Amino acid sequence: MNDSEYQIAQFVDELQRDIGNILEKQGISFDISKVSMPITENGVFSISNIEGVPELLKGQIKSAEAGTKLDDIGRMLLAVCDYKRINKTIPRFDVSMELNGGSIYMN
């Protein structure tokens, strides 16, 4: 995994956790792998173009003040969607562990 993929994978994990927690409180499930941003005719990329995120949350992200957690979430969403649009997939961390003789081993 190169540096760019690693950064996107970090964003993916953080977004899945943070947006998942926000929406879970409203009884809505969230799957970052279903989020996408289609190309528009005028090439404008904005939170409004992202699919897979409820409109209410997109509105809150769009109106968030710079430097806030919601602003960070918006920037990470745009980066993940742009990466997915170009590469047709998103990188994920894949860690597997094994318990053997009382010790944990990472594969």
Coordinates of C-alpha atoms in Angstrom, one line a residue:
M1 CA 0.0 0.0 0.0
N2 CA 1.5 3.3 -1.0
D3 CA 1.2 6.6 1.0
S4 CA -1.8 7.8 -0.9
E5 CA -3.7 4.5 -0.5
Y6 CA -2.7 4.4 3.2
Q7 CA -4.2 7.9 3.8
I8 CA -7.4 7.0 2.0
A9 CA -7.7 3.7 4.0
Q10 CA -7.3 5.8 7.2
F11 CA -10.0 8.2 6.0
V12 CA -12.3 5.2 5.2
D13 CA -11.9 3.7 8.7
E14 CA -12.5 7.1 10.3
L15 CA -15.5 7.9 8.2
Q16 CA -17.1 4.4 8.7
R17 CA -16.7 4.9 12.4
D18 CA -17.8 8.5 12.7
I19 CA -20.6 8.6 10.2
G20 CA -21.7 5.2 11.3
N21 CA -22.0 6.4 14.9
I22 CA -23.9 9.6 13.9
L23 CA -26.4 7.7 11.8
E24 CA -26.7 4.7 14.1
K25 CA -28.3 7.0 16.7
Q26 CA -31.0 7.7 14.1
G27 CA -31.5 4.1 13.3
I28 CA -29.7 4.4 9.9
S29 CA -27.0 2.0 8.8
F30 CA -24.0 3.3 6.9
D31 CA -21.6 1.5 4.6
I32 CA -18.6 3.6 3.3
S33 CA -18.2 1.2 0.4
K34 CA -21.6 2.4 -1.1
V35 CA -20.6 6.1 -1.1
S36 CA -19.8 7.5 -4.5
M37 CA -19.6 10.8 -6.3
P38 CA -20.6 10.8 -10.0
I39 CA -19.0 13.1 -12.4
T40 CA -21.1 16.2 -13.2
E41 CA -21.3 18.0 -16.5
N42 CA -19.5 21.0 -15.2
G43 CA -17.0 19.0 -13.2
V44 CA -18.0 20.5 -9.8
F45 CA -17.2 18.3 -6.9
S46 CA -19.1 19.1 -3.7
I47 CA -20.7 17.3 -0.8
S48 CA -24.1 17.8 -2.6
N49 CA -22.9 15.4 -5.3
I50 CA -22.1 12.6 -3.0
E51 CA -24.4 9.6 -3.0
G52 CA -24.8 7.2 -0.1
V53 CA -24.9 9.9 2.7
P54 CA -28.3 11.1 4.0
E55 CA -29.3 14.6 2.8
L56 CA -29.6 16.0 6.3
L57 CA -26.0 15.0 7.1
K58 CA -24.7 16.4 3.8
G59 CA -26.4 19.7 4.7
Q60 CA -24.7 19.8 8.1
I61 CA -21.4 19.0 6.5
K62 CA -21.8 21.6 3.8
S63 CA -22.6 24.3 6.4
A64 CA -19.9 23.3 8.9
E65 CA -17.4 25.9 9.9
A66 CA -13.8 25.3 8.8
G67 CA -11.7 23.3 11.3
T68 CA -14.7 21.5 12.8
K69 CA -15.1 17.7 12.9
L70 CA -18.0 18.0 10.3
D71 CA -15.7 20.0 8.0
D72 CA -13.0 17.3 8.3
I73 CA -15.6 14.6 7.5
G74 CA -16.6 16.5 4.4
R75 CA -13.0 16.8 3.2
M76 CA -12.4 13.1 3.9
L77 CA -15.6 12.1 2.0
L78 CA -14.5 14.1 -1.0
A79 CA -11.0 12.5 -1.0
V80 CA -12.4 9.0 -0.7
C81 CA -15.0 9.6 -3.4
D82 CA -12.5 11.1 -5.7
Y83 CA -10.1 8.1 -5.1
K84 CA -13.0 5.7 -5.7
R85 CA -14.1 7.5 -8.9
I86 CA -10.6 7.2 -10.3
N87 CA -9.6 3.7 -9.1
K88 CA -13.1 2.1 -9.0
T89 CA -12.4 0.8 -5.4
I90 CA -11.3 2.1 -2.1
P91 CA -8.3 0.7 -0.1
R92 CA -9.1 -0.9 3.3
F93 CA -7.0 -2.1 6.1
D94 CA -7.2 -5.9 6.2
V95 CA -5.9 -7.3 9.5
S96 CA -6.4 -10.8 10.6
M97 CA -5.4 -12.2 13.9
E98 CA -5.0 -15.7 15.2
L99 CA -5.0 -17.0 18.8
N100 CA -2.6 -19.8 19.3
G101 CA -1.4 -21.1 22.7
G102 CA -2.5 -18.0 24.5
S103 CA -0.7 -15.7 22.1
I104 CA -2.2 -13.4 19.5
Y105 CA -0.5 -13.4 16.1
M106 CA -1.2 -10.9 13.3
N107 CA -1.2 -12.3 9.8

